[in-house]
XYZ file of N, CA, C and O in Angstrom:
876
model
N 99.680 -45.733 -33.949
C 99.368 -47.366 -33.294
C 100.312 -48.481 -33.440
O 100.603 -48.880 -34.252
N 101.245 -48.865 -31.609
C 102.247 -49.941 -32.760
C 101.333 -51.500 -32.637
O 100.840 -51.287 -32.184
N 102.692 -52.015 -32.687
C 102.744 -53.160 -32.046
C 102.319 -53.849 -31.305
O 102.940 -52.593 -30.228
N 101.010 -54.903 -30.736
C 100.209 -54.765 -30.097
C 99.873 -56.384 -30.428
O 99.489 -57.380 -31.420
N 99.313 -57.144 -28.602
C 99.503 -58.228 -29.150
C 98.292 -58.794 -28.060
O 98.850 -58.065 -26.484
N 97.404 -59.148 -28.390
C 95.807 -59.543 -27.922
C 95.454 -61.240 -27.809
O 96.180 -61.649 -28.842
N 94.927 -61.721 -26.872
C 95.068 -62.881 -27.303
C 93.471 -63.200 -26.973
O 92.387 -62.840 -26.573
N 92.404 -63.534 -27.832
C 91.277 -64.431 -28.127
C 91.601 -66.238 -27.883
O 91.862 -66.995 -28.577
N 90.873 -66.467 -26.119
C 91.885 -67.854 -25.698
C 93.368 -67.538 -25.954
O 93.692 -66.986 -25.580
N 93.853 -69.267 -26.520
C 95.388 -69.389 -26.973
C 95.943 -68.561 -28.197
O 96.757 -69.070 -28.989
N 94.544 -67.954 -29.540
C 94.973 -67.656 -30.327
C 95.405 -65.826 -30.160
O 94.449 -64.902 -29.784
N 96.883 -65.906 -30.506
C 97.256 -64.511 -30.330
C 96.652 -63.827 -31.627
O 96.893 -63.669 -32.939
N 96.168 -62.895 -31.475
C 96.495 -61.957 -31.956
C 97.458 -60.301 -32.382
O 97.428 -59.347 -31.353
N 98.255 -60.080 -33.473
C 99.522 -59.621 -33.653
C 98.839 -58.229 -34.154
O 98.980 -58.188 -36.175
N 98.902 -57.178 -33.974
C 99.045 -56.025 -34.273
C 100.146 -55.008 -35.153
O 100.700 -55.029 -34.249
N 99.902 -55.114 -36.201
C 101.059 -54.835 -36.873
C 101.216 -52.898 -37.084
O 101.797 -52.982 -37.288
N 100.324 -52.211 -37.074
C 100.032 -50.787 -36.648
C 99.368 -50.452 -37.355
O 98.610 -51.268 -37.430
N 98.908 -48.810 -37.402
C 98.158 -47.904 -37.498
C 98.656 -47.045 -38.975
O 97.163 -46.445 -39.981
N 99.601 -47.869 -39.605
C 99.615 -46.993 -40.914
C 99.979 -47.598 -42.125
O 99.471 -48.600 -41.772
N 101.545 -47.107 -42.663
C 102.331 -48.293 -44.581
C 102.087 -49.297 -43.310
O 102.717 -51.204 -43.802
N 102.759 -49.132 -41.403
C 103.555 -50.326 -41.354
C 104.738 -50.856 -42.458
O 104.763 -51.861 -43.144
N 105.937 -50.068 -42.830
C 107.096 -50.598 -43.702
C 107.977 -51.083 -42.889
O 108.167 -50.792 -41.766
N 108.707 -51.763 -43.491
C 109.233 -52.311 -42.867
C 111.208 -51.770 -42.175
O 112.443 -52.426 -43.320
N 111.507 -51.242 -41.468
C 112.061 -50.346 -41.261
C 112.725 -51.284 -39.837
O 112.535 -52.028 -39.962
N 114.398 -51.422 -39.911
C 114.665 -52.430 -39.275
C 114.410 -52.416 -37.774
O 114.413 -53.839 -36.833
N 114.002 -50.991 -37.071
C 113.301 -51.519 -36.190
C 112.077 -51.569 -35.845
O 111.557 -53.152 -34.942
N 111.078 -51.257 -37.063
C 109.529 -51.899 -37.228
C 110.248 -53.319 -36.909
O 109.439 -54.584 -36.365
N 111.350 -54.131 -37.854
C 111.329 -55.593 -37.799
C 112.407 -56.445 -36.998
O 110.908 -57.522 -36.482
N 112.547 -55.606 -36.265
C 113.152 -56.345 -34.377
C 111.749 -56.031 -33.275
O 111.226 -56.998 -33.220
N 110.423 -54.915 -33.865
C 109.091 -55.666 -33.347
C 108.549 -55.677 -33.361
O 108.143 -56.840 -32.183
N 108.628 -57.049 -34.493
C 108.000 -58.441 -35.424
C 108.626 -58.915 -34.422
O 107.770 -59.756 -33.795
N 109.839 -59.032 -34.601
C 110.447 -60.395 -33.818
C 109.751 -60.992 -32.628
O 109.706 -61.450 -31.978
N 110.513 -59.660 -31.577
C 110.122 -59.393 -29.961
C 108.300 -60.299 -29.946
O 108.461 -60.409 -29.257
N 107.318 -59.656 -31.392
C 106.304 -59.890 -30.617
C 106.130 -61.916 -30.883
O 105.494 -61.801 -30.143
N 106.570 -61.851 -31.545
C 106.478 -63.408 -31.949
C 107.390 -64.386 -31.033
O 106.721 -64.614 -30.306
N 108.824 -63.455 -30.503
C 108.683 -64.198 -29.112
C 108.391 -64.364 -28.601
O 108.383 -65.331 -28.063
N 107.326 -63.147 -28.057
C 106.388 -62.973 -27.150
C 105.412 -64.415 -26.654
O 104.733 -64.842 -26.735
N 104.920 -64.408 -28.540
C 103.734 -64.899 -28.841
C 103.831 -66.622 -28.593
O 103.208 -67.495 -28.169
N 105.784 -67.222 -29.011
C 105.680 -68.405 -29.082
C 106.564 -68.721 -27.559
O 106.271 -69.754 -26.226
N 106.747 -67.696 -26.299
C 106.706 -68.353 -24.984
C 105.628 -68.469 -24.477
O 105.606 -68.729 -23.114
N 104.447 -67.587 -24.713
C 103.759 -67.482 -23.921
C 102.777 -69.065 -24.968
O 101.598 -69.347 -24.091
N 103.066 -69.955 -25.227
C 102.197 -71.103 -25.618
C 101.020 -71.026 -26.218
O 100.255 -71.538 -26.051
N 101.100 -69.394 -27.173
C 100.358 -69.431 -28.255
C 99.544 -70.499 -28.805
O 100.968 -71.300 -29.641
N 98.305 -70.945 -29.347
C 97.956 -72.041 -29.877
C 97.858 -71.759 -31.301
O 97.889 -72.320 -32.599
N 98.236 -69.745 -32.164
C 96.943 -69.926 -33.318
C 98.566 -68.439 -33.363
O 97.742 -67.593 -32.264
N 98.574 -68.311 -34.489
C 98.526 -67.093 -34.746
C 98.115 -66.335 -35.915
O 97.914 -66.575 -37.489
N 97.301 -64.363 -35.650
C 97.148 -64.563 -36.957
C 97.548 -62.357 -36.386
O 97.599 -61.919 -35.637
N 98.173 -62.474 -37.806
C 98.251 -60.627 -37.549
C 97.203 -60.272 -38.748
O 96.397 -60.168 -39.556
N 97.112 -58.224 -38.350
C 96.542 -57.789 -38.206
C 97.269 -56.313 -38.749
O 98.449 -56.842 -38.004
N 95.515 -55.319 -38.640
C 96.700 -53.761 -38.789
C 95.377 -53.356 -38.399
O 94.029 -53.891 -38.222
N 95.132 -51.667 -38.011
C 94.432 -51.345 -37.261
C 93.874 -49.994 -38.485
O 93.156 -48.614 -37.916
N 95.020 -49.950 -39.526
C 94.541 -48.451 -40.974
C 93.730 -49.168 -41.905
O 93.394 -50.359 -41.861
N 94.601 -48.396 -42.621
C 93.880 -49.254 -43.946
C 94.770 -49.168 -45.276
O 95.082 -50.243 -46.213
N 96.034 -49.837 -43.826
C 97.471 -50.565 -45.181
C 97.368 -52.251 -43.735
O 97.387 -51.718 -42.672
N 98.020 -53.129 -44.185
C 98.358 -54.063 -43.813
C 99.342 -53.895 -43.772
O 100.064 -53.656 -42.595
N 100.233 -54.134 -44.969
C 101.667 -53.303 -44.958
C 102.036 -53.059 -46.231
O 101.849 -53.915 -47.055
N 103.020 -52.074 -46.478
C 103.279 -51.620 -48.207
C 104.867 -52.180 -47.888
O 105.447 -51.939 -49.300
N 105.293 -53.043 -47.320
C 106.632 -53.531 -47.073
C 107.422 -53.432 -46.862
O 107.855 -52.184 -45.931
N 108.854 -53.355 -47.583
C 110.247 -52.405 -48.183
C 109.911 -51.615 -46.893
O 109.640 -50.249 -47.817
N 110.638 -50.411 -46.608
C 110.780 -49.232 -46.412
C 112.325 -48.407 -47.077
O 112.955 -48.619 -46.696
N 111.386 -48.335 -48.275
C 112.152 -47.985 -49.195
C 112.887 -46.891 -49.206
O 113.814 -46.223 -49.185
N 112.240 -45.413 -48.045
C 113.183 -44.065 -47.889
C 114.922 -44.855 -47.288
O 115.365 -44.038 -47.337
N 114.217 -45.816 -46.210
C 115.400 -45.821 -44.767
C 116.309 -46.729 -46.034
O 117.522 -46.509 -46.243
N 116.127 -47.342 -47.084
C 116.738 -48.332 -47.971
C 117.873 -46.787 -48.692
O 118.959 -47.226 -48.524
N 116.896 -46.362 -49.076
C 117.878 -44.553 -50.054
C 118.616 -44.653 -49.294
O 119.754 -43.456 -49.580
N 118.201 -44.631 -47.419
C 118.785 -43.234 -47.141
C 120.648 -44.249 -46.555
O 121.543 -43.581 -46.057
N 120.583 -45.916 -46.208
C 121.531 -46.673 -46.116
C 121.387 -47.311 -47.138
O 121.493 -48.678 -46.947
N 121.998 -47.113 -48.586
C 121.961 -47.492 -49.603
C 123.244 -49.141 -49.055
O 123.323 -49.962 -49.577
N 124.255 -48.492 -48.492
C 125.378 -49.361 -48.184
C 125.053 -50.465 -46.978
O 125.134 -51.659 -47.283
N 123.950 -50.733 -46.680
C 123.711 -51.535 -45.969
C 122.772 -52.674 -46.536
O 121.547 -53.431 -45.941
N 121.717 -52.279 -47.478
C 121.000 -52.599 -48.660
C 121.878 -54.507 -48.308
O 119.825 -55.117 -47.970
N 122.412 -55.234 -48.675
C 122.123 -56.446 -48.437
C 122.392 -57.400 -46.982
O 121.269 -58.336 -46.984
N 122.149 -56.158 -46.190
C 121.886 -56.525 -44.963
C 120.834 -56.462 -44.860
O 120.025 -56.874 -43.939
N 119.971 -55.163 -44.804
C 118.355 -54.919 -44.475
C 117.606 -56.268 -45.684
O 116.699 -56.765 -44.691
N 117.903 -56.608 -47.087
C 116.593 -57.675 -47.813
C 117.664 -58.602 -47.097
O 116.368 -59.323 -47.044
N 117.750 -58.892 -46.254
C 118.555 -60.156 -45.440
C 118.161 -60.488 -44.360
O 117.032 -61.315 -43.725
N 117.908 -59.224 -44.105
C 116.826 -59.623 -42.113
C 115.261 -58.940 -42.612
O 114.686 -60.369 -42.025
N 115.061 -58.723 -44.212
C 113.515 -59.054 -44.426
C 113.252 -60.762 -44.358
O 111.946 -60.822 -44.383
N 114.107 -60.905 -45.263
C 113.666 -62.491 -45.469
C 113.897 -63.292 -44.323
O 113.248 -64.182 -44.129
N 114.579 -62.738 -43.264
C 114.410 -63.376 -42.229
C 113.245 -63.469 -41.552
O 112.545 -64.702 -40.912
N 112.665 -63.001 -41.234
C 110.966 -62.303 -40.934
C 110.600 -63.416 -41.970
O 109.363 -63.741 -41.438
N 109.960 -63.400 -42.551
C 109.307 -64.529 -44.253
C 109.377 -65.277 -43.368
O 108.768 -66.193 -43.278
N 110.997 -65.972 -43.840
C 111.461 -67.391 -43.322
C 111.309 -67.582 -41.874
O 110.428 -69.377 -41.998
N 111.197 -67.381 -41.149
C 109.904 -67.391 -39.660
C 108.704 -67.395 -39.430
O 108.234 -68.923 -38.979
N 107.681 -66.504 -40.155
C 106.323 -66.457 -40.314
C 106.406 -68.142 -41.438
O 105.812 -69.139 -40.786
N 106.954 -68.098 -42.460
C 106.455 -69.192 -42.460
C 106.464 -70.415 -42.414
O 105.471 -71.774 -42.147
N 107.337 -71.157 -41.624
C 107.303 -71.819 -41.336
C 107.080 -72.108 -39.107
O 107.833 -72.851 -38.488
N 106.574 -70.539 -38.959
C 106.593 -70.925 -37.553
C 105.851 -72.064 -37.082
O 104.448 -72.597 -37.744
N 105.756 -73.024 -36.128
C 105.232 -73.989 -35.579
C 103.911 -74.334 -34.728
O 103.798 -74.468 -33.716
N 103.168 -73.131 -35.495
C 101.217 -72.887 -34.874
C 100.827 -72.525 -36.395
O 101.663 -72.045 -36.850
N 99.628 -73.118 -36.183
C 98.779 -72.296 -37.369
C 98.933 -71.084 -37.339
O 98.779 -70.554 -36.219
N 98.714 -70.444 -38.681
C 98.363 -68.264 -38.666
C 98.153 -68.569 -39.918
O 97.924 -69.154 -41.123
N 97.636 -66.718 -39.669
C 96.205 -66.851 -40.436
C 96.512 -65.120 -40.961
O 96.948 -64.254 -39.935
N 96.853 -64.215 -41.996
C 96.890 -63.308 -41.964
C 95.117 -62.619 -42.382
O 94.930 -62.946 -43.392
N 95.095 -61.345 -41.707
C 93.780 -60.841 -42.005
C 94.351 -59.757 -42.539
O 94.577 -58.631 -42.219
N 93.927 -59.895 -43.744
C 94.392 -58.348 -44.535
C 93.586 -57.170 -44.690
O 92.222 -57.524 -45.489
N 93.222 -55.773 -43.221
C 92.003 -55.391 -43.551
C 92.419 -54.241 -44.443
O 91.355 -53.220 -44.799
N 93.742 -54.218 -45.419
C 93.728 -53.136 -45.619
C 95.136 -53.402 -46.746
O 95.367 -54.318 -47.556
N 95.227 -52.566 -47.690
C 95.988 -52.743 -48.676
C 97.457 -53.298 -48.130
O 98.196 -53.641 -47.208
N 98.040 -54.578 -49.352
C 99.217 -55.475 -49.376
C 100.035 -55.051 -50.127
O 99.572 -56.330 -50.918
N 101.239 -54.655 -50.187
C 101.820 -54.370 -51.432
C 103.178 -55.044 -51.000
O 103.582 -55.463 -50.106
N 103.872 -55.683 -52.231
C 105.459 -56.239 -51.597
C 105.697 -56.451 -51.564
O 104.760 -57.253 -50.819
N 107.144 -56.620 -50.185
C 107.024 -57.267 -48.817
C 105.285 -57.474 -48.278
O 105.768 -58.476 -46.956
N 105.267 -56.178 -47.740
C 103.951 -56.621 -46.958
C 103.337 -57.079 -48.146
O 102.602 -58.604 -46.720
N 102.403 -58.220 -49.428
C 102.070 -58.886 -49.877
C 102.260 -59.871 -49.505
O 102.163 -61.488 -49.069
N 104.208 -60.286 -49.134
C 104.415 -61.412 -49.206
C 104.615 -61.860 -47.583
O 104.425 -63.269 -48.177
N 104.488 -60.431 -46.523
C 104.668 -61.729 -45.652
C 103.181 -62.455 -45.470
O 102.699 -63.274 -44.209
N 102.104 -60.933 -46.006
C 100.678 -62.315 -45.821
C 100.535 -64.056 -46.601
O 100.151 -64.597 -45.583
N 101.043 -64.210 -47.468
C 101.939 -64.961 -47.905
C 102.704 -65.834 -47.759
O 102.169 -67.232 -47.874
N 103.259 -65.430 -46.864
C 104.259 -66.587 -45.662
C 103.462 -67.358 -44.362
O 103.832 -68.119 -43.957
N 102.373 -66.953 -44.453
C 101.084 -67.038 -43.402
C 100.640 -68.455 -43.881
O 100.692 -68.930 -45.215
N 99.635 -69.608 -43.763
C 99.542 -70.397 -43.658
C 97.727 -70.286 -44.524
O 97.807 -70.369 -45.128
N 97.246 -68.991 -43.718
C 95.803 -69.181 -44.412
C 95.881 -66.646 -44.608
O 96.315 -66.596 -43.762
N 95.272 -66.800 -45.638
C 94.776 -65.541 -45.397
C 93.256 -65.442 -45.069
O 92.592 -65.959 -46.663
N 92.381 -63.921 -45.134
C 91.073 -63.026 -45.014
C 91.747 -62.366 -45.454
O 91.822 -61.246 -44.713
N 90.812 -61.545 -46.777
C 90.682 -60.519 -46.977
C 89.982 -59.091 -46.687
O 88.711 -59.804 -47.488
N 89.746 -58.248 -46.560
C 88.432 -57.314 -47.006
C 87.719 -57.626 -48.333
O 88.261 -57.555 -48.726
N 87.265 -57.756 -48.183
C 86.017 -57.755 -49.619
C 86.089 -56.708 -49.994
O 85.975 -56.606 -51.502
N 85.723 -55.162 -50.342
C 85.673 -54.478 -50.195
C 86.545 -53.203 -50.451
O 85.952 -52.133 -50.525
N 87.452 -52.976 -49.554
C 88.442 -52.398 -50.034
C 89.350 -52.464 -50.002
O 90.360 -53.898 -48.394
N 91.166 -51.756 -49.978
C 92.051 -52.537 -50.063
C 93.175 -53.577 -51.043
O 91.261 -54.335 -52.171
N 94.382 -53.947 -51.204
C 95.142 -54.417 -52.592
C 95.470 -55.209 -52.032
O 96.729 -55.194 -51.077
N 95.660 -56.349 -52.977
C 97.272 -56.997 -53.039
C 97.767 -57.018 -53.395
O 97.174 -57.170 -55.107
N 99.622 -56.510 -54.364
C 100.093 -56.082 -55.139
C 101.138 -56.417 -54.708
O 101.729 -56.306 -53.833
N 101.645 -57.400 -55.986
C 103.516 -57.413 -56.211
C 103.707 -56.279 -57.344
O 104.189 -56.322 -58.605
N 103.527 -54.969 -56.906
C 104.687 -53.794 -58.387
C 105.987 -53.957 -58.696
O 105.615 -53.009 -59.215
N 106.768 -54.981 -58.424
C 107.960 -55.007 -58.521
C 107.706 -54.717 -59.927
O 109.148 -53.848 -60.404
N 107.054 -55.612 -61.067
C 107.723 -54.887 -62.113
C 107.686 -53.594 -63.296
O 107.871 -53.563 -64.316
N 106.354 -52.794 -62.473
C 106.188 -51.694 -62.620
C 107.150 -50.845 -61.878
O 107.029 -49.739 -62.157
N 107.772 -50.885 -60.868
C 109.126 -50.053 -60.038
C 110.031 -50.818 -60.457
O 111.719 -50.011 -60.155
N 110.310 -51.314 -61.866
C 111.771 -51.539 -62.347
C 112.760 -52.773 -60.933
O 113.595 -52.395 -60.865
N 112.045 -53.098 -59.921
C 112.977 -54.150 -58.725
C 112.147 -55.539 -58.838
O 111.092 -56.631 -58.246
N 113.200 -56.204 -59.673
C 113.285 -57.904 -59.951
C 112.891 -58.640 -58.437
O 113.631 -58.196 -57.742
N 112.408 -59.762 -58.976
C 112.449 -60.514 -57.183
C 113.772 -61.375 -57.276
O 114.403 -61.476 -58.676
N 114.259 -61.413 -56.022
C 115.130 -61.744 -55.933
C 114.844 -63.561 -55.606
O 114.049 -63.217 -55.748
N 115.622 -64.417 -55.977
C 115.433 -65.820 -55.875
C 114.405 -65.850 -54.322
O 113.838 -67.156 -54.403
N 115.333 -65.681 -53.362
C 113.942 -65.960 -51.729
C 112.887 -65.551 -52.123
O 112.065 -66.181 -51.630
N 112.586 -63.809 -52.546
C 110.840 -63.900 -52.946
C 110.226 -64.415 -53.379
O 109.368 -65.385 -53.205
N 110.961 -64.610 -54.890
C 110.294 -65.224 -56.155
C 109.789 -66.934 -55.728
O 108.716 -67.309 -55.731
N 111.419 -67.569 -54.464
C 110.636 -68.471 -53.999
C 109.077 -68.540 -53.190
O 108.958 -69.229 -52.747
N 109.494 -67.885 -51.740
C 108.024 -67.979 -51.362
C 106.399 -67.426 -52.086
O 105.897 -68.680 -51.488
N 106.944 -67.262 -53.155
C 105.590 -66.489 -53.729
C 105.704 -67.784 -54.445
O 104.032 -68.263 -54.208
N 105.965 -68.817 -54.824
C 105.910 -69.286 -55.629
C 105.124 -70.571 -55.289
O 104.582 -72.019 -55.500
N 106.048 -70.599 -53.868
C 105.606 -71.770 -53.133
C 104.243 -71.742 -52.314
O 104.059 -72.719 -52.091
N 103.890 -70.480 -52.338
C 102.181 -70.387 -51.836
C 101.108 -70.408 -52.888
O 100.246 -70.583 -52.378
N 101.983 -70.187 -54.156
C 101.073 -69.690 -55.156
C 100.679 -70.874 -56.230
O 102.134 -71.343 -57.309
N 99.744 -70.649 -57.192
C 99.948 -71.574 -58.652
C 100.199 -71.305 -58.987
O 100.269 -69.072 -59.742
N 100.056 -71.617 -60.901
C 101.054 -70.992 -61.657
C 100.779 -69.936 -61.894
O 100.900 -69.494 -62.282
N 99.179 -70.749 -61.972
C 98.567 -68.862 -62.762
C 98.502 -67.808 -61.917
O 98.288 -66.400 -62.329
N 98.292 -68.202 -61.091
C 98.043 -67.019 -59.808
C 99.864 -66.175 -59.905
O 99.742 -65.119 -59.358
N 100.892 -66.948 -59.547
C 102.216 -66.511 -59.985
C 102.357 -65.266 -60.626
O 102.653 -64.355 -60.447
N 102.439 -66.200 -62.182
C 102.222 -65.278 -63.709
C 100.674 -64.015 -63.119
O 101.578 -62.860 -63.212
N 100.682 -64.298 -62.075
C 99.080 -63.386 -63.097
C 99.678 -61.808 -61.693
O 98.934 -60.559 -61.696
N 100.368 -62.773 -60.480
C 100.264 -61.360 -59.637
C 102.532 -61.040 -59.780
O 102.384 -60.015 -59.867
N 102.854 -62.354 -60.059
C 103.728 -61.248 -60.159
C 105.050 -60.606 -61.248
O 105.822 -59.665 -61.261
N 104.113 -60.856 -62.575
C 104.575 -59.736 -63.579
C 103.918 -58.712 -64.844
O 104.212 -58.708 -65.743
N 102.422 -59.114 -63.469
C 101.456 -57.932 -64.238
C 101.761 -56.179 -63.860
O 100.967 -55.491 -64.239
N 102.054 -56.480 -61.821
C 101.636 -55.793 -61.574
C 100.242 -55.401 -61.135
O 99.852 -54.093 -59.854
N 99.311 -56.821 -60.911
C 98.253 -56.688 -60.713
C 97.827 -55.732 -59.623
O 98.254 -57.029 -58.718
N 96.821 -55.341 -59.176
C 96.091 -54.981 -57.637
C 94.553 -56.378 -58.061
O 93.925 -55.662 -57.827
N 94.196 -56.382 -56.648
C 93.745 -57.823 -56.658
C 93.325 -57.135 -55.213
O 93.282 -56.653 -54.115
N 92.223 -56.985 -55.958
C 90.556 -57.405 -54.815
C 90.312 -57.720 -54.320
O 90.897 -58.945 -54.334
N 89.734 -57.809 -53.305
C 89.107 -59.262 -52.044
C 88.574 -60.567 -53.403
O 88.857 -61.475 -52.518
N 87.498 -60.146 -53.887
C 86.622 -61.019 -54.639
C 88.151 -62.081 -55.788
O 87.684 -62.873 -55.958
N 88.633 -60.709 -56.072
C 89.668 -60.633 -57.318
C 90.789 -62.699 -56.501
O 91.306 -63.267 -57.345
N 91.543 -61.906 -55.787
C 92.345 -62.732 -54.802
C 91.562 -63.663 -54.989
O 92.412 -64.745 -54.688
N 90.526 -64.265 -53.896
C 89.615 -65.060 -53.871
C 89.871 -66.423 -54.953
O 90.161 -67.121 -54.731
N 89.208 -65.997 -56.427
C 89.513 -66.080 -57.389
C 90.222 -67.030 -58.230
O 90.759 -68.245 -58.159
N 91.844 -66.174 -57.261
C 93.189 -66.729 -58.021
C 93.460 -67.435 -56.777
O 94.637 -67.776 -57.125
N 92.567 -67.564 -55.477
C 93.695 -68.794 -54.552
C 94.428 -68.175 -54.301
O 94.598 -68.444 -52.688
N 94.448 -66.877 -54.177
C 95.729 -65.764 -53.270
C 95.836 -65.835 -51.702
O 95.670 -65.618 -50.662
N 94.336 -65.823 -51.840
C 93.503 -65.357 -49.992
C 92.182 -66.594 -50.390
O 91.455 -67.054 -51.097
N 92.355 -67.318 -48.424
C 91.492 -68.307 -48.825
C 89.677 -68.012 -48.358
O 88.431 -68.544 -47.928
N 89.792 -66.453 -47.779
C 88.106 -65.809 -47.610
C 88.451 -64.197 -47.693
O 89.324 -64.100 -47.735
N 87.223 -64.185 -47.497
C 87.174 -62.280 -47.952
C 85.765 -61.835 -47.025
O 85.163 -63.326 -45.896
N 86.531 -60.867 -46.035
C 84.949 -60.764 -45.121
C 84.590 -59.401 -45.218
O 85.881 -58.599 -46.121
N 83.636 -58.876 -44.524
C 82.985 -57.121 -44.794
C 84.553 -56.812 -43.493
O 84.593 -57.153 -43.076
N 83.267 -55.625 -43.834
C 84.688 -53.775 -42.945
C 84.003 -55.081 -41.320
O 83.215 -55.078 -40.957
N 85.111 -55.118 -39.984
C 85.413 -55.258 -39.008
C 84.877 -56.479 -38.751
O 85.465 -57.226 -37.603
N 85.249 -57.489 -40.150
C 84.599 -58.887 -39.501
C 85.867 -59.563 -40.394
O 85.845 -61.147 -40.524
N 86.904 -59.108 -41.168
C 88.550 -59.896 -41.433
C 88.767 -60.250 -40.094
O 89.366 -61.278 -40.060
N 89.667 -59.697 -39.251
C 90.349 -60.306 -38.021
C 88.821 -61.602 -36.984
O 90.314 -62.731 -37.462
N 87.846 -61.230 -36.807
C 87.176 -62.594 -36.423
C 86.880 -63.263 -37.605
O 87.473 -64.708 -36.803
N 86.981 -63.492 -38.757
C 87.003 -64.375 -39.589
C 88.495 -65.490 -39.641
O 88.156 -66.635 -39.653
N 89.771 -64.491 -39.759
C 90.787 -65.177 -39.914
C 91.212 -65.942 -38.572
O 91.720 -67.438 -38.132
N 90.528 -64.858 -36.462
C 90.601 -66.256 -35.874
C 89.429 -67.247 -35.808
O 90.181 -68.524 -35.510
N 88.378 -67.436 -35.895
C 87.573 -68.163 -36.029
C 88.013 -69.415 -37.877
O 87.853 -70.851 -36.803
N 89.044 -68.994 -38.510
C 89.541 -69.716 -39.023
C 91.073 -70.553 -38.524
O 90.793 -72.214 -38.803
N 91.056 -70.008 -37.790
C 91.909 -71.462 -37.307
C 91.643 -71.866 -35.320
O 92.284 -72.907 -35.312
N 90.734 -71.789 -35.461
C 89.945 -72.232 -33.895
C 90.182 -73.945 -33.984
O 90.096 -74.971 -32.975
N 89.666 -74.260 -35.697
C 89.625 -76.254 -35.581
C 90.660 -76.676 -35.182
O 91.070 -77.607 -34.731
N 92.165 -75.455 -35.672
C 93.332 -75.669 -35.328
C 94.251 -76.351 -33.613
O 95.094 -76.377 -33.947
N 93.007 -75.926 -33.028
C 93.744 -75.347 -31.672
C 94.321 -77.633 -31.106
O 93.767 -78.072 -31.680
N 95.563 -77.708 -30.922
C 95.868 -78.256 -29.807
C 97.201 -79.408 -31.148
O 97.631 -80.822 -30.993
N 97.299 -78.428 -32.371
C 98.946 -78.932 -32.853
C 99.755 -79.103 -32.041
O 100.216 -78.196 -31.841
N 100.645 -80.694 -32.626
C 101.734 -80.424 -31.584
C 102.754 -79.269 -32.569
O 102.617 -79.233 -33.695
N 103.146 -78.360 -30.750
C 104.524 -77.502 -32.305
C 105.244 -77.995 -33.242
O 106.107 -78.036 -34.522
N 106.024 -79.383 -32.331
C 107.664 -79.853 -33.097
C 106.760 -80.747 -34.478
O 107.756 -80.189 -35.123
N 105.743 -81.249 -34.678
C 105.096 -82.247 -35.686
C 104.737 -80.507 -36.504
O 105.487 -80.880 -38.041
N 104.191 -79.810 -36.319
C 103.776 -79.408 -37.243
C 105.041 -77.746 -37.932
O 105.496 -77.934 -39.016
N 106.154 -77.379 -36.792
C 107.038 -76.697 -37.882
C 107.777 -77.859 -37.968
O 108.550 -77.598 -39.236
N 107.596 -79.720 -37.965
C 108.499 -80.601 -38.653
C 107.945 -80.285 -40.155
O 109.356 -80.139 -41.250
N 106.677 -80.264 -40.425
C 105.794 -80.720 -41.614
C 106.266 -79.586 -42.406
O 106.909 -79.161 -43.343
N 106.450 -78.144 -41.587
C 106.266 -77.052 -42.551
C 108.386 -76.477 -43.506
O 108.321 -76.373 -44.207
N 108.515 -77.174 -42.125
C 110.440 -77.456 -42.652
C 110.882 -77.767 -43.851
O 110.999 -77.810 -44.549
N 109.734 -79.561 -43.835
C 109.918 -79.718 -44.601
C 109.046 -79.016 -46.260
O 110.095 -79.219 -47.036
N 107.937 -79.068 -45.911
C 107.300 -78.349 -47.196
C 107.132 -76.507 -47.479
O 107.862 -76.983 -48.955
N 108.069 -75.998 -46.818
C 108.960 -74.805 -47.832
C 110.463 -74.973 -47.691
O 110.412 -74.047 -47.362
N 110.899 -75.607 -47.708
C 111.984 -76.546 -46.731
C 113.237 -75.541 -48.422
O 114.144 -74.791 -48.088
N 112.432 -75.278 -50.116
C 113.273 -75.010 -51.056
C 113.191 -72.951 -50.574
O 114.288 -72.681 -51.303
N 111.476 -73.466 -50.318
C 111.800 -71.264 -50.247
C 112.472 -70.790 -49.258
O 113.239 -70.182 -49.275
N 113.065 -71.771 -47.725
C 113.505 -70.998 -46.744
C 114.885 -71.369 -47.214
O 115.721 -70.608 -47.095
N 115.757 -72.365 -47.886
C 116.725 -72.234 -48.270
C 117.218 -70.821 -49.247
O 118.277 -70.542 -49.310
N 115.752 -70.618 -50.121
C 115.979 -69.635 -51.100
C 116.170 -68.879 -50.182
O 117.230 -67.359 -50.782
N 115.317 -68.057 -49.018
C 115.733 -66.870 -48.450
C 116.839 -66.883 -47.225
O 117.388 -65.589 -46.781
N 117.184 -67.409 -46.963
C 118.692 -67.603 -46.358
C 119.620 -67.214 -46.922
O 120.576 -66.907 -46.407
N 119.517 -67.631 -48.320
C 121.123 -67.304 -48.634
C 121.268 -66.166 -49.710
O 121.581 -66.091 -50.607
N 120.138 -66.357 -50.364
C 120.080 -65.441 -51.582
C 119.413 -64.199 -50.734
O 119.083 -63.902 -49.866
N 119.549 -62.733 -51.734
C 119.614 -61.113 -51.323
C 118.593 -60.585 -52.359
O 118.775 -61.419 -53.299
């Protein structure tokens, strides 16, 4: 299942794919192109979701291992996507239908809202267990979106949060059953129809300016 876009009225539903949805350079280009289309179509809101047991497992470590000389560029490319979603001038929600790990979990955090499946899948930042410290940009994103308690619980432990656990920590806004996660994310955004994109974009830039700056300058 490749990246696809459907529309529910003026709410764009972007399907990230049906496998682990790792962030290869080509995949990142495809996501950016899909967001370009959503913006060009004057969508009023964006939901990202997936079709398999994964939302996204984030960095394509296999590609990175084979292209170590491009590591700085690659991480910068991931940062660009995170910063773009963080400040997108429309309401956004991640429908976390399955596992969201590492940078895939960070992509979910970059959205305004998150809905997670209650009975399957984990939200996890495993960096402490795989010995990859958070760079300043990613740390800034996470800390901009989570309470200090949730940030410590997720960043320093490698803990796997199920849906109910993630909701208790405020990592996600709602949980839903199988088949209901994406519709719940769409319904969450329906009341926000009609927000002025320029104003909303400016507000997000002001809210998350430090995180955007860190994502822009750090690797």
